[in-house]
mmCIF file with all atom_site columns, C-alpha atoms in Angstrom:
data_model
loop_
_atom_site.group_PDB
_atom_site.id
_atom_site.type_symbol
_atom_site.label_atom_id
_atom_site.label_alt_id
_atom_site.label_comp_id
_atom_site.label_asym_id
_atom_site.label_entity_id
_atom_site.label_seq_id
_atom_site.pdbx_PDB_ins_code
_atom_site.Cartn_x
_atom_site.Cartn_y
_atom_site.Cartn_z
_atom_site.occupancy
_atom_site.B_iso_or_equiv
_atom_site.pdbx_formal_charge
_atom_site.auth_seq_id
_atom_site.auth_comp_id
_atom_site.auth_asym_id
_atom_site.auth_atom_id
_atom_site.pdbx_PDB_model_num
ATOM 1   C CA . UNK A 1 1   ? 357.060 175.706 174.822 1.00 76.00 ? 76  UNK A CA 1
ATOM 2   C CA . UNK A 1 2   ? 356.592 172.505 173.288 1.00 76.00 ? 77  UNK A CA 1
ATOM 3   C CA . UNK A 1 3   ? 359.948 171.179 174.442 1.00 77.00 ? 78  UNK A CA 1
ATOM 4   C CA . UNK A 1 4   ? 359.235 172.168 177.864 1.00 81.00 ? 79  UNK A CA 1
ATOM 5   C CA . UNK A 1 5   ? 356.182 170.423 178.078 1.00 83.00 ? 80  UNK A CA 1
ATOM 6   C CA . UNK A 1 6   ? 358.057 166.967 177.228 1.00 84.00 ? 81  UNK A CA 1
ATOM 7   C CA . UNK A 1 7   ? 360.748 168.063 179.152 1.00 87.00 ? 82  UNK A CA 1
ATOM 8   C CA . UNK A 1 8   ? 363.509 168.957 177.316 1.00 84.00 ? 83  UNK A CA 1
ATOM 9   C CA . UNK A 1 9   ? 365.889 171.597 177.977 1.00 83.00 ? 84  UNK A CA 1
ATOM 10  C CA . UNK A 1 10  ? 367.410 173.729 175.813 1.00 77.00 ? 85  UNK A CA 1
ATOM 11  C CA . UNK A 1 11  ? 370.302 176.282 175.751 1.00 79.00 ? 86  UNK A CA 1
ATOM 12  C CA . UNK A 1 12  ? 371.779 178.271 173.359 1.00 75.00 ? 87  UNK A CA 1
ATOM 13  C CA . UNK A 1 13  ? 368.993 180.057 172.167 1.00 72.00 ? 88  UNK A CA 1
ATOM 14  C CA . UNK A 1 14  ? 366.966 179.393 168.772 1.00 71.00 ? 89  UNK A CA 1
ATOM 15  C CA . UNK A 1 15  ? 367.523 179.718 165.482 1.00 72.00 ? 90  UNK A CA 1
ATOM 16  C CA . UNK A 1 16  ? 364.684 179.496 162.752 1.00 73.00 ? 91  UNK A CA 1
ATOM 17  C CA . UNK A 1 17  ? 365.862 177.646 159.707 1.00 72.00 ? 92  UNK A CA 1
ATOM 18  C CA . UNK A 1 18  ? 364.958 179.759 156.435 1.00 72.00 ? 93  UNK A CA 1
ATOM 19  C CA . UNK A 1 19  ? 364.841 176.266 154.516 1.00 73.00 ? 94  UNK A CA 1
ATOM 20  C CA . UNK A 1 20  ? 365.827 172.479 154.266 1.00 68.00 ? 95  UNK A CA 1
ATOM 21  C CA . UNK A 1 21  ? 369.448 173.849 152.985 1.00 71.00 ? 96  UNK A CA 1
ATOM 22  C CA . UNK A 1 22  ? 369.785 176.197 155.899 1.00 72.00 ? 97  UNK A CA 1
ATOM 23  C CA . UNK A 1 23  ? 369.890 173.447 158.544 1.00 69.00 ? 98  UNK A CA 1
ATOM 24  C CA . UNK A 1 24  ? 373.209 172.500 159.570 1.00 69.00 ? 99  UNK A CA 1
ATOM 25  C CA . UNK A 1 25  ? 374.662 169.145 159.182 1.00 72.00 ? 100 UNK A CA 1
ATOM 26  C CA . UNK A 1 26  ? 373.312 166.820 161.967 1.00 71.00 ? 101 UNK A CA 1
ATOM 27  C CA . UNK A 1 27  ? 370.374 168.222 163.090 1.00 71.00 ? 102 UNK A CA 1
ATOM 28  C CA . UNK A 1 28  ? 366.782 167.542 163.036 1.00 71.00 ? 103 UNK A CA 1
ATOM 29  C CA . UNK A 1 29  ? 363.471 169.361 162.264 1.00 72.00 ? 104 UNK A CA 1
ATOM 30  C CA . UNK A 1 30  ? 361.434 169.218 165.459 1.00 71.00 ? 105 UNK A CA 1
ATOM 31  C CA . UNK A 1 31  ? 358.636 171.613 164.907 1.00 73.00 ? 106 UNK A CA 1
ATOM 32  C CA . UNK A 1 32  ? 357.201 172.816 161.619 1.00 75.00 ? 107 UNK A CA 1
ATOM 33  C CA . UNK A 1 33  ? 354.324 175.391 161.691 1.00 73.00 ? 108 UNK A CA 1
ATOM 34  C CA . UNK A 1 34  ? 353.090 176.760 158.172 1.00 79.00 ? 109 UNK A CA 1
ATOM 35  C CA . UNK A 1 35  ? 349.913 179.464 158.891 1.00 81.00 ? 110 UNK A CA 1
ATOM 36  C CA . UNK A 1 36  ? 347.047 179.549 156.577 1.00 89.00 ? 111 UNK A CA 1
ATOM 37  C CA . UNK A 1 37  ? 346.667 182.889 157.480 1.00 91.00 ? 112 UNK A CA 1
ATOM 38  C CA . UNK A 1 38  ? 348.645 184.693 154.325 1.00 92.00 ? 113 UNK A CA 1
ATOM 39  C CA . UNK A 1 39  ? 346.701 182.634 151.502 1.00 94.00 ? 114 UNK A CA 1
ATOM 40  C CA . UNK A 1 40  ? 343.165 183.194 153.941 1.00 95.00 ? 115 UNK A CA 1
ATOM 41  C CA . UNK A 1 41  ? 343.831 187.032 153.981 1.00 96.00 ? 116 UNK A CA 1
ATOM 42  C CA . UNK A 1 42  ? 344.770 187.201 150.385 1.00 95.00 ? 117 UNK A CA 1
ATOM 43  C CA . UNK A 1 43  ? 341.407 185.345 149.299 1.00 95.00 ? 118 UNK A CA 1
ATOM 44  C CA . UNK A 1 44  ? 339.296 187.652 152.074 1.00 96.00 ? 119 UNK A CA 1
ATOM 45  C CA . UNK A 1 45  ? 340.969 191.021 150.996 1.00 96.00 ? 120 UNK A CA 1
ATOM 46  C CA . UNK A 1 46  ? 341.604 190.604 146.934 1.00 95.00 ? 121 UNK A CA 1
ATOM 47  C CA . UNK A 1 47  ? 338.089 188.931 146.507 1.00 94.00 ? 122 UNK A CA 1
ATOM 48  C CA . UNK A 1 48  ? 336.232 191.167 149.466 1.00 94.00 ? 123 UNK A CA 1
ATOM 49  C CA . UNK A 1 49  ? 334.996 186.867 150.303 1.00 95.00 ? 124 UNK A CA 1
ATOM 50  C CA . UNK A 1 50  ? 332.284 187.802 153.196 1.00 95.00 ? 125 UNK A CA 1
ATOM 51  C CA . UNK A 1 51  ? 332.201 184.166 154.459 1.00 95.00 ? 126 UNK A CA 1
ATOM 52  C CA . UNK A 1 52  ? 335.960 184.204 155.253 1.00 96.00 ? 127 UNK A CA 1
ATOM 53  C CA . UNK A 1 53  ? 336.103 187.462 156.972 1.00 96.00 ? 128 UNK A CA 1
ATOM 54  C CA . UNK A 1 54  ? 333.813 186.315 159.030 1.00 96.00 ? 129 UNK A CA 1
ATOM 55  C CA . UNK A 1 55  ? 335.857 183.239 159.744 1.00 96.00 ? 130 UNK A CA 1
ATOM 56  C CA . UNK A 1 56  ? 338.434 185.244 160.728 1.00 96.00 ? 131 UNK A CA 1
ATOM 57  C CA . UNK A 1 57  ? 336.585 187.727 162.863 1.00 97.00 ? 132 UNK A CA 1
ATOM 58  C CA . UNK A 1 58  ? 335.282 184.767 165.104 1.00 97.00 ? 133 UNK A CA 1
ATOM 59  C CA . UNK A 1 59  ? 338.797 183.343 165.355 1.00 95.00 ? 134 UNK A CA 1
ATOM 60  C CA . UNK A 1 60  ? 340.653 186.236 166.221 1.00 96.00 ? 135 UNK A CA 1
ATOM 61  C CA . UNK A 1 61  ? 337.626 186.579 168.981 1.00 96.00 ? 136 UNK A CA 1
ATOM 62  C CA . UNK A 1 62  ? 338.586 182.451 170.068 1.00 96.00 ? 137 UNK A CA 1
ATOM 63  C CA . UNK A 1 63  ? 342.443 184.027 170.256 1.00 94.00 ? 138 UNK A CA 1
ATOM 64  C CA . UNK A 1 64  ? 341.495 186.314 172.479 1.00 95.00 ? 139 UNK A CA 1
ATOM 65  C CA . UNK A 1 65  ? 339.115 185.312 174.531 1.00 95.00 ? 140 UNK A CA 1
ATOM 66  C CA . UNK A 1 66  ? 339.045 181.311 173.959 1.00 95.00 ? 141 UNK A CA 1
ATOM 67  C CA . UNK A 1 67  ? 335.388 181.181 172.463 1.00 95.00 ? 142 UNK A CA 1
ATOM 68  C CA . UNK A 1 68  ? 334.923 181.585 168.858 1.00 95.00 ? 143 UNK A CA 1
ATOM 69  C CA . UNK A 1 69  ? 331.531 184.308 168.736 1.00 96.00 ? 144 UNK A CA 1
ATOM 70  C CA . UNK A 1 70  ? 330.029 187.597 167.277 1.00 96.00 ? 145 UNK A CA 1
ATOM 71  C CA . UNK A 1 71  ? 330.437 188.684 170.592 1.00 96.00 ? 146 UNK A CA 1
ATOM 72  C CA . UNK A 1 72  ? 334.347 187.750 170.839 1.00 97.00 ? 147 UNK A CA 1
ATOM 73  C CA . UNK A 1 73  ? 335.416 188.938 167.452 1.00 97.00 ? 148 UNK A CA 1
ATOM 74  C CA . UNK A 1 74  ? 333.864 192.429 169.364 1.00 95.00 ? 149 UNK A CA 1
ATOM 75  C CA . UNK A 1 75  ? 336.188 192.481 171.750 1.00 96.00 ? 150 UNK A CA 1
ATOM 76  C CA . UNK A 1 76  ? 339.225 191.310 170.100 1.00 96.00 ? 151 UNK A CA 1
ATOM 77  C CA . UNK A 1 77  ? 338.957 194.144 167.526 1.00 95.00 ? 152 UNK A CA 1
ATOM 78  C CA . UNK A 1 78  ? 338.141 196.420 170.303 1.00 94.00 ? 153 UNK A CA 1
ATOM 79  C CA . UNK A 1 79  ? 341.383 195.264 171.973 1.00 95.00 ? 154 UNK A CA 1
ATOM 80  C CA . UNK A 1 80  ? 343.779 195.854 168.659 1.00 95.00 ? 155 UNK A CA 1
ATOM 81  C CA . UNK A 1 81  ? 342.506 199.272 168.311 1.00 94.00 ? 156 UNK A CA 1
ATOM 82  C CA . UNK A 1 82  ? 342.732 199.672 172.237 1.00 93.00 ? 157 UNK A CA 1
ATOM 83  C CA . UNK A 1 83  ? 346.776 198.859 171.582 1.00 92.00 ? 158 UNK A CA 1
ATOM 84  C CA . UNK A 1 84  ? 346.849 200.981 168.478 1.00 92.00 ? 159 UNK A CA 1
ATOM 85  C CA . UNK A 1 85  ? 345.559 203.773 170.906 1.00 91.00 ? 160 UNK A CA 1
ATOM 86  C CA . UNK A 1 86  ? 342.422 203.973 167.704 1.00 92.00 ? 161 UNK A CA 1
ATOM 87  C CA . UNK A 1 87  ? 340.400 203.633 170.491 1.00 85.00 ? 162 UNK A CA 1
ATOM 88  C CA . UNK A 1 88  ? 340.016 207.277 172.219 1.00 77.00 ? 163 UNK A CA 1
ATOM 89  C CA . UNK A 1 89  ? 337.566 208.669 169.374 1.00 65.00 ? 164 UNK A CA 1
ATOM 90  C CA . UNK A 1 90  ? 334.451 206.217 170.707 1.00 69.00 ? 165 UNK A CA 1
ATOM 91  C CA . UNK A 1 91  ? 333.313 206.535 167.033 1.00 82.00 ? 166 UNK A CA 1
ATOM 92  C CA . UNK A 1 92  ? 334.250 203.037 165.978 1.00 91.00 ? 167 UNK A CA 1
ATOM 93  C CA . UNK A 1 93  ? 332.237 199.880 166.862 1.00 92.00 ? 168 UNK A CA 1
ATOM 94  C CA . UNK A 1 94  ? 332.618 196.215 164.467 1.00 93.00 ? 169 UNK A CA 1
ATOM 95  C CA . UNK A 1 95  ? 329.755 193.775 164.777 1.00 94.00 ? 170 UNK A CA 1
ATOM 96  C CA . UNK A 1 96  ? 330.740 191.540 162.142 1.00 95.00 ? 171 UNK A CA 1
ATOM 97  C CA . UNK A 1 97  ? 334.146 190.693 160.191 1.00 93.00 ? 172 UNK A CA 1
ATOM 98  C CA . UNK A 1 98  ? 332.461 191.659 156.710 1.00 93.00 ? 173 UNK A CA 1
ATOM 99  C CA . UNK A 1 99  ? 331.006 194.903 157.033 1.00 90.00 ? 174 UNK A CA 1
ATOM 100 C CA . UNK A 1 100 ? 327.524 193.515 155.779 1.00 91.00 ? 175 UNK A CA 1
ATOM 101 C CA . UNK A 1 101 ? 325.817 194.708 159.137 1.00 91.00 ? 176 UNK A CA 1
ATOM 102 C CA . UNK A 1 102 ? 324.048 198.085 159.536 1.00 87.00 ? 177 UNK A CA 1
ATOM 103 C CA . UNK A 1 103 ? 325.283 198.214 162.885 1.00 91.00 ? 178 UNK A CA 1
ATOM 104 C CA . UNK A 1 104 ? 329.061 198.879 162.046 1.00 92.00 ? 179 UNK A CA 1
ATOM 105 C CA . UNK A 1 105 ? 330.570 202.155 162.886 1.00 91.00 ? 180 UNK A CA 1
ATOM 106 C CA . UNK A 1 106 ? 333.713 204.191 162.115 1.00 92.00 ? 181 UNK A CA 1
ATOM 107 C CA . UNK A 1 107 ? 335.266 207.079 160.509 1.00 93.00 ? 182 UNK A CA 1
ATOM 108 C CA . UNK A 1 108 ? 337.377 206.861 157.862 1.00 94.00 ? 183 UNK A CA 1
ATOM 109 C CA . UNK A 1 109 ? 340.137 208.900 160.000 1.00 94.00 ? 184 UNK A CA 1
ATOM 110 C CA . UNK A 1 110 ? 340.135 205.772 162.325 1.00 94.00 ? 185 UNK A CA 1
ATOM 111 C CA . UNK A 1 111 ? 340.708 203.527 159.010 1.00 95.00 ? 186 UNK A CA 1
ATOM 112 C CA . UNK A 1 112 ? 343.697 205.521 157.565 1.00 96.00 ? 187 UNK A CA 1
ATOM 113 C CA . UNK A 1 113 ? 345.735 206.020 161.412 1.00 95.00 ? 188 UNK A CA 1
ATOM 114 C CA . UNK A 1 114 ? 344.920 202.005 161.401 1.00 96.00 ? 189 UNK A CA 1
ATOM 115 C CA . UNK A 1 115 ? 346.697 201.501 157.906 1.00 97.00 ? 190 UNK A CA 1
ATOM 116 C CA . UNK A 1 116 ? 349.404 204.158 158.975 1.00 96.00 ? 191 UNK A CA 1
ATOM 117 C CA . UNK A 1 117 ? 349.630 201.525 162.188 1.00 95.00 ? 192 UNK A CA 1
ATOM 118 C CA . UNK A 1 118 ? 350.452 198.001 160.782 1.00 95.00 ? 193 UNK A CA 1
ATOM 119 C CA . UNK A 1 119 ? 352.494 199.447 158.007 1.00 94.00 ? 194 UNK A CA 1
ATOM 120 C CA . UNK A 1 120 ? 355.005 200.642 161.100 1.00 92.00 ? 195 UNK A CA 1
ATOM 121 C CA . UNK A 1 121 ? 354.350 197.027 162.327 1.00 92.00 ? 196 UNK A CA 1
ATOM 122 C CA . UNK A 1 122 ? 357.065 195.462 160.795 1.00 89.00 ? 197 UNK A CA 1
ATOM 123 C CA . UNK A 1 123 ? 355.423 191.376 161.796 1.00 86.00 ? 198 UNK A CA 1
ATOM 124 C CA . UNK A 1 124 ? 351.978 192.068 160.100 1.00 90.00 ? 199 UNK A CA 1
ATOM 125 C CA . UNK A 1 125 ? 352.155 195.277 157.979 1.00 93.00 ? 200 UNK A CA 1
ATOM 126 C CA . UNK A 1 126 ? 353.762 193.077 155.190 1.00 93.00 ? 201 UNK A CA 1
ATOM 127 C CA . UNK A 1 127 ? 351.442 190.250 155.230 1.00 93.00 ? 202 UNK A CA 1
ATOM 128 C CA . UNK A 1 128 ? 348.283 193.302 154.908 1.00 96.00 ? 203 UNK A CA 1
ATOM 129 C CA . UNK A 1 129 ? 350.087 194.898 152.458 1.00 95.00 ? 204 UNK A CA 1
ATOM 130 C CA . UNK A 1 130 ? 350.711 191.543 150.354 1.00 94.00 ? 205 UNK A CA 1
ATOM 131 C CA . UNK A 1 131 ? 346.864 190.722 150.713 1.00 96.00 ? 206 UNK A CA 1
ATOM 132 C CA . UNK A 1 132 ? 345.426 193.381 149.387 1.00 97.00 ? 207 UNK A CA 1
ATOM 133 C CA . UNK A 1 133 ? 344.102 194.143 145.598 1.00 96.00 ? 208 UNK A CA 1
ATOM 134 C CA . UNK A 1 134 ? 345.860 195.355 143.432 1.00 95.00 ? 209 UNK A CA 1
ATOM 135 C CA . UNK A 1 135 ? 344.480 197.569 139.862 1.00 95.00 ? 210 UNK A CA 1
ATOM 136 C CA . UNK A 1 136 ? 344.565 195.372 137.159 1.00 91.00 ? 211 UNK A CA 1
ATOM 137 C CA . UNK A 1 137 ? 345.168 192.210 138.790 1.00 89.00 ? 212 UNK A CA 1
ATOM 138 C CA . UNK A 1 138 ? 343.170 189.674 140.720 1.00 80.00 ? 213 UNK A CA 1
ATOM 139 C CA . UNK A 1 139 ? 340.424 190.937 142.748 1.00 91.00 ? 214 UNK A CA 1
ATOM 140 C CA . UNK A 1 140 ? 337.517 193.825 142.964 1.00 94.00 ? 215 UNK A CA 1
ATOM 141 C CA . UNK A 1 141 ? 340.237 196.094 141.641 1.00 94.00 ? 216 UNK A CA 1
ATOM 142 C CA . UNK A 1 142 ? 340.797 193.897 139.068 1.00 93.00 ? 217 UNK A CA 1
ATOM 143 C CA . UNK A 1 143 ? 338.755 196.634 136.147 1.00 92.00 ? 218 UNK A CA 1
ATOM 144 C CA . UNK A 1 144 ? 339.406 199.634 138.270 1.00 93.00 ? 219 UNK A CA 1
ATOM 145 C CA . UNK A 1 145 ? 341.860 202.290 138.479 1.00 91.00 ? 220 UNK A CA 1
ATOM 146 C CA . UNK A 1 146 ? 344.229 200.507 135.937 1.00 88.00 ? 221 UNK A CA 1
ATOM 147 C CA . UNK A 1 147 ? 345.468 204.102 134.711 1.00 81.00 ? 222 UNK A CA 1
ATOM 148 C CA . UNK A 1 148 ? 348.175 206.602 135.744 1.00 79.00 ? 223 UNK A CA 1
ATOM 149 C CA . UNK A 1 149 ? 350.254 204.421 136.811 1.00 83.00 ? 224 UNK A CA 1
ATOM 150 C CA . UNK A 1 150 ? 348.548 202.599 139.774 1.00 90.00 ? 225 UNK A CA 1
ATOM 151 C CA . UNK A 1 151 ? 348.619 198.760 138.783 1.00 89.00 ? 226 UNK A CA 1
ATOM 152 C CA . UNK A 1 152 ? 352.475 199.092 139.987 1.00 89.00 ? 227 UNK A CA 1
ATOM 153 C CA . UNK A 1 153 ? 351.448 201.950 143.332 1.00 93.00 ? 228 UNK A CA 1
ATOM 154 C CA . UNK A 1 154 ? 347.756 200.837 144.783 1.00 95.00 ? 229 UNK A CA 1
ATOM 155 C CA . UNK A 1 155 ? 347.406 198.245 147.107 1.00 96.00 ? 230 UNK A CA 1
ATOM 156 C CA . UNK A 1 156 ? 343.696 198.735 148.579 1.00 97.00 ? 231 UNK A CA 1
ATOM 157 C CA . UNK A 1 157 ? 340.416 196.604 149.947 1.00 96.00 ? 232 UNK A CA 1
ATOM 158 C CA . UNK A 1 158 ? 337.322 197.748 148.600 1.00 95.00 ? 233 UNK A CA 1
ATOM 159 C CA . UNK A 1 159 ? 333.818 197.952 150.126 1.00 92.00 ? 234 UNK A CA 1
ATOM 160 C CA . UNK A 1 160 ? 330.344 198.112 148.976 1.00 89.00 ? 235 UNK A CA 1
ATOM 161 C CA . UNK A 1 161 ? 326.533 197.752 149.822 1.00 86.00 ? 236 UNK A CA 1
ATOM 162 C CA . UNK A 1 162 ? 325.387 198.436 146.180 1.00 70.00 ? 237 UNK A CA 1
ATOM 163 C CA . UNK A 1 163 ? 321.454 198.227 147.659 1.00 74.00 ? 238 UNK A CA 1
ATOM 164 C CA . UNK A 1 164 ? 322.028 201.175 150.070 1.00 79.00 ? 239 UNK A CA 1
ATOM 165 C CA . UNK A 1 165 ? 324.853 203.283 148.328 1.00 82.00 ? 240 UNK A CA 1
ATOM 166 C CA . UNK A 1 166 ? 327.452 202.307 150.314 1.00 88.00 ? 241 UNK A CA 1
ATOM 167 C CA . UNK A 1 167 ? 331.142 202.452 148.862 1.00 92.00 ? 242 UNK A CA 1
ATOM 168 C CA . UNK A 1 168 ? 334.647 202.587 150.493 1.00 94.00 ? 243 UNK A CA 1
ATOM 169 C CA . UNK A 1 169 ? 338.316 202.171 149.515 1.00 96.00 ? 244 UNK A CA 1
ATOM 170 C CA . UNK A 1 170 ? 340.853 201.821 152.029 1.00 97.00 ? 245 UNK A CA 1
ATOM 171 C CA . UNK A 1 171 ? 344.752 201.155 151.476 1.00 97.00 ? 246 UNK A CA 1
ATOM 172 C CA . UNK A 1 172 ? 347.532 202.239 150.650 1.00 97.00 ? 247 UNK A CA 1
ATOM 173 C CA . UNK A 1 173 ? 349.555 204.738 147.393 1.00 95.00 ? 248 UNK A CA 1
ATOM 174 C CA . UNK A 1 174 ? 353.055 203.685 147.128 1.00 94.00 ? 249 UNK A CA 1
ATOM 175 C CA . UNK A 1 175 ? 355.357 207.456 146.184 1.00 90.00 ? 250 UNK A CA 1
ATOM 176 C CA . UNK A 1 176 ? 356.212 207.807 143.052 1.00 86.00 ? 251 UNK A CA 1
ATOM 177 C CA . UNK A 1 177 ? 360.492 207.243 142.562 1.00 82.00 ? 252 UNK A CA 1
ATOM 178 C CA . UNK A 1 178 ? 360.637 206.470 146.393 1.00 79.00 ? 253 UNK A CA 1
ATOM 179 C CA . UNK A 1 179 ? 359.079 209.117 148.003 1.00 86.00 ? 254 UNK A CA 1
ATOM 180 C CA . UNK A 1 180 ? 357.189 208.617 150.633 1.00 87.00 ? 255 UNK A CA 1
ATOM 181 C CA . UNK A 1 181 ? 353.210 207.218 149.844 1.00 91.00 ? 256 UNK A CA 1
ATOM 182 C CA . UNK A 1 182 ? 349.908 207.425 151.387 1.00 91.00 ? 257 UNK A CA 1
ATOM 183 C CA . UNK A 1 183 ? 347.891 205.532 153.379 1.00 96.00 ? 258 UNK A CA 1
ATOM 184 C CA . UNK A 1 184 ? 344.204 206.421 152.757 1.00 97.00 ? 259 UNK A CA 1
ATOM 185 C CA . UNK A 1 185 ? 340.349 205.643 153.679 1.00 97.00 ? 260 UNK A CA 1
ATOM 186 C CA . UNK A 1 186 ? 337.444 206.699 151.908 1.00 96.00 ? 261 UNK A CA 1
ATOM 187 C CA . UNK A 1 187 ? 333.937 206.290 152.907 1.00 93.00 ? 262 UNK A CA 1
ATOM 188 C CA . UNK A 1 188 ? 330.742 207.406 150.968 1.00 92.00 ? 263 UNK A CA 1
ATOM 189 C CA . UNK A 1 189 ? 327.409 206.763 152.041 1.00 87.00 ? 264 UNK A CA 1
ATOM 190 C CA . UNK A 1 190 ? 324.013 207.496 149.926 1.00 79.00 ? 265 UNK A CA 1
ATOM 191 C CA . UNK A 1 191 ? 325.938 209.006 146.866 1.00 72.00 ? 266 UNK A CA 1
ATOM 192 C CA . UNK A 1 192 ? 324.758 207.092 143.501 1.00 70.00 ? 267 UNK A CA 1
ATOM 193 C CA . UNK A 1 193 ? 327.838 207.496 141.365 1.00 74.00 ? 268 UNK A CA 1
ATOM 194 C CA . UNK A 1 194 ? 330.326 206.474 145.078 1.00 83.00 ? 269 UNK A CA 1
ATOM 195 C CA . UNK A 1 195 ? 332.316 204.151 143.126 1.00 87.00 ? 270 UNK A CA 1
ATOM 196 C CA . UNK A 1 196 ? 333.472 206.903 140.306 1.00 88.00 ? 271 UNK A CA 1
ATOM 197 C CA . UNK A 1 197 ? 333.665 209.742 142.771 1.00 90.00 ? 272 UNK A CA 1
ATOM 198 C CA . UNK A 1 198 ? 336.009 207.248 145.150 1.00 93.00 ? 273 UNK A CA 1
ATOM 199 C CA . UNK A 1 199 ? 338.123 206.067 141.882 1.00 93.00 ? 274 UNK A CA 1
ATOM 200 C CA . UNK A 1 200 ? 338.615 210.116 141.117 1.00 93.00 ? 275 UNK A CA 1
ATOM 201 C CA . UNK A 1 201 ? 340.180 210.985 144.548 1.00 93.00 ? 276 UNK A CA 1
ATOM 202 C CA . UNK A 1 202 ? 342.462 208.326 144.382 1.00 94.00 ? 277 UNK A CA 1
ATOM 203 C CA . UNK A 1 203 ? 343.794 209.220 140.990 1.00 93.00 ? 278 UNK A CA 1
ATOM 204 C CA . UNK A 1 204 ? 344.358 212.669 141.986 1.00 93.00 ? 279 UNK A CA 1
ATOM 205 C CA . UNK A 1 205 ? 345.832 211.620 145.482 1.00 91.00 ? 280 UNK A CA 1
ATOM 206 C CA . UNK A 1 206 ? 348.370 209.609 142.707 1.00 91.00 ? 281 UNK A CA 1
ATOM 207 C CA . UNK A 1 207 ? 349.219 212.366 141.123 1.00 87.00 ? 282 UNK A CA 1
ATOM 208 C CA . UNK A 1 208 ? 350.558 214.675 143.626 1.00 77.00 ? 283 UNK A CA 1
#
């Protein structure tokens, strides 16, 4: 596209150039893009940082629509879930990119078929996948779930409203020897102990 605007034509197709050694002799670097998406998801999803997810919610809203809003991010989530076909159930609606609101709603059904979605997506499943916490590691999952065997198999984003009981763990359980894993959501609302009780299932969805 950019060539096109300054009128250039090309033919032959394109080629993207892994790295400075993988150009061949002669030619020259006309475009270099690097996204600051990877290291932004990786700080948003490992530290659960509020102020970037909402950064992100508002851009993916200027993507879609051209204006950065609230109101935007709406409608560009709606849209994703729209492709995904997450959006027959009418149970899910995201007012902010943090989860801090009151006003967000969804099940944790719609969570786990959205997981299930992007890690078919072979463009953006990897770059989730990469962001998220790991036991052990960097992160809110950094003192958690460090035991039977997960620090190598979880890959998950936690949530929490600590004032109101809210707690949630959403990812995904890499199989044990290659078999096939898990992708899982759980949600638990008004339950003191949420974090243990969460932490339990997910052990004992390791284990089988």
């Amino acid at each position: 596209r950019v060539l096109k605007r300054h009128g250039v034509t090309a033919t032959g197709g394109m080629r993207v150039a892994e790295d400075a050694a993988d150009r061949r002799p002669g030619t020259t670097r006309i475009l270099r893009y690097v996204s600051a998406l990877r290291p932004t998801l990786r700080v948003m999803n490992q530290r659960s940082q509020n102020f970037y997810a909402a950064l992100v919610f508002k851009a993916s809203g200027a993507a879609w629509t051209g204006v950065g809003s609230w109101e935007s991010g709406q409608q560009a989530v709606s849209e994703m879930l729209r492709r995904r076909g997450l959006d027959r159930e009418g149970r899910t609606r995201i007012v902010d990119g943090s989860g801090l609101s009151t006003e967000n709603r969804t099940t944790a059904a719609t969570l786990a078929r959205l997981l299930h979605a992007f890690d078919r997506d072979m463009l953006r499943g990897p770059m989730l996948y990469a962001s998220l916490a790991r036991p052990g590691q960097s992160g809110t999952l950094k003192r958690r779930l460090r035991s039977h065997g997960l620090a190598e198999r979880l890959h998950a984003k936690t949530g929490t409203l600590g004032n109101r009981g809210v707690h949630a763990v959403a990812g995904y359980i890499d199989g044990k020897d290659g078999e096939t894993g898990y992708t899982f959501a759980i949600l638990v609302n008004g339950v003191g102990s949420g974090r243990g009780l969460i932490d339990d299932l997910v052990v004992e969805m390791a284990r089988r």
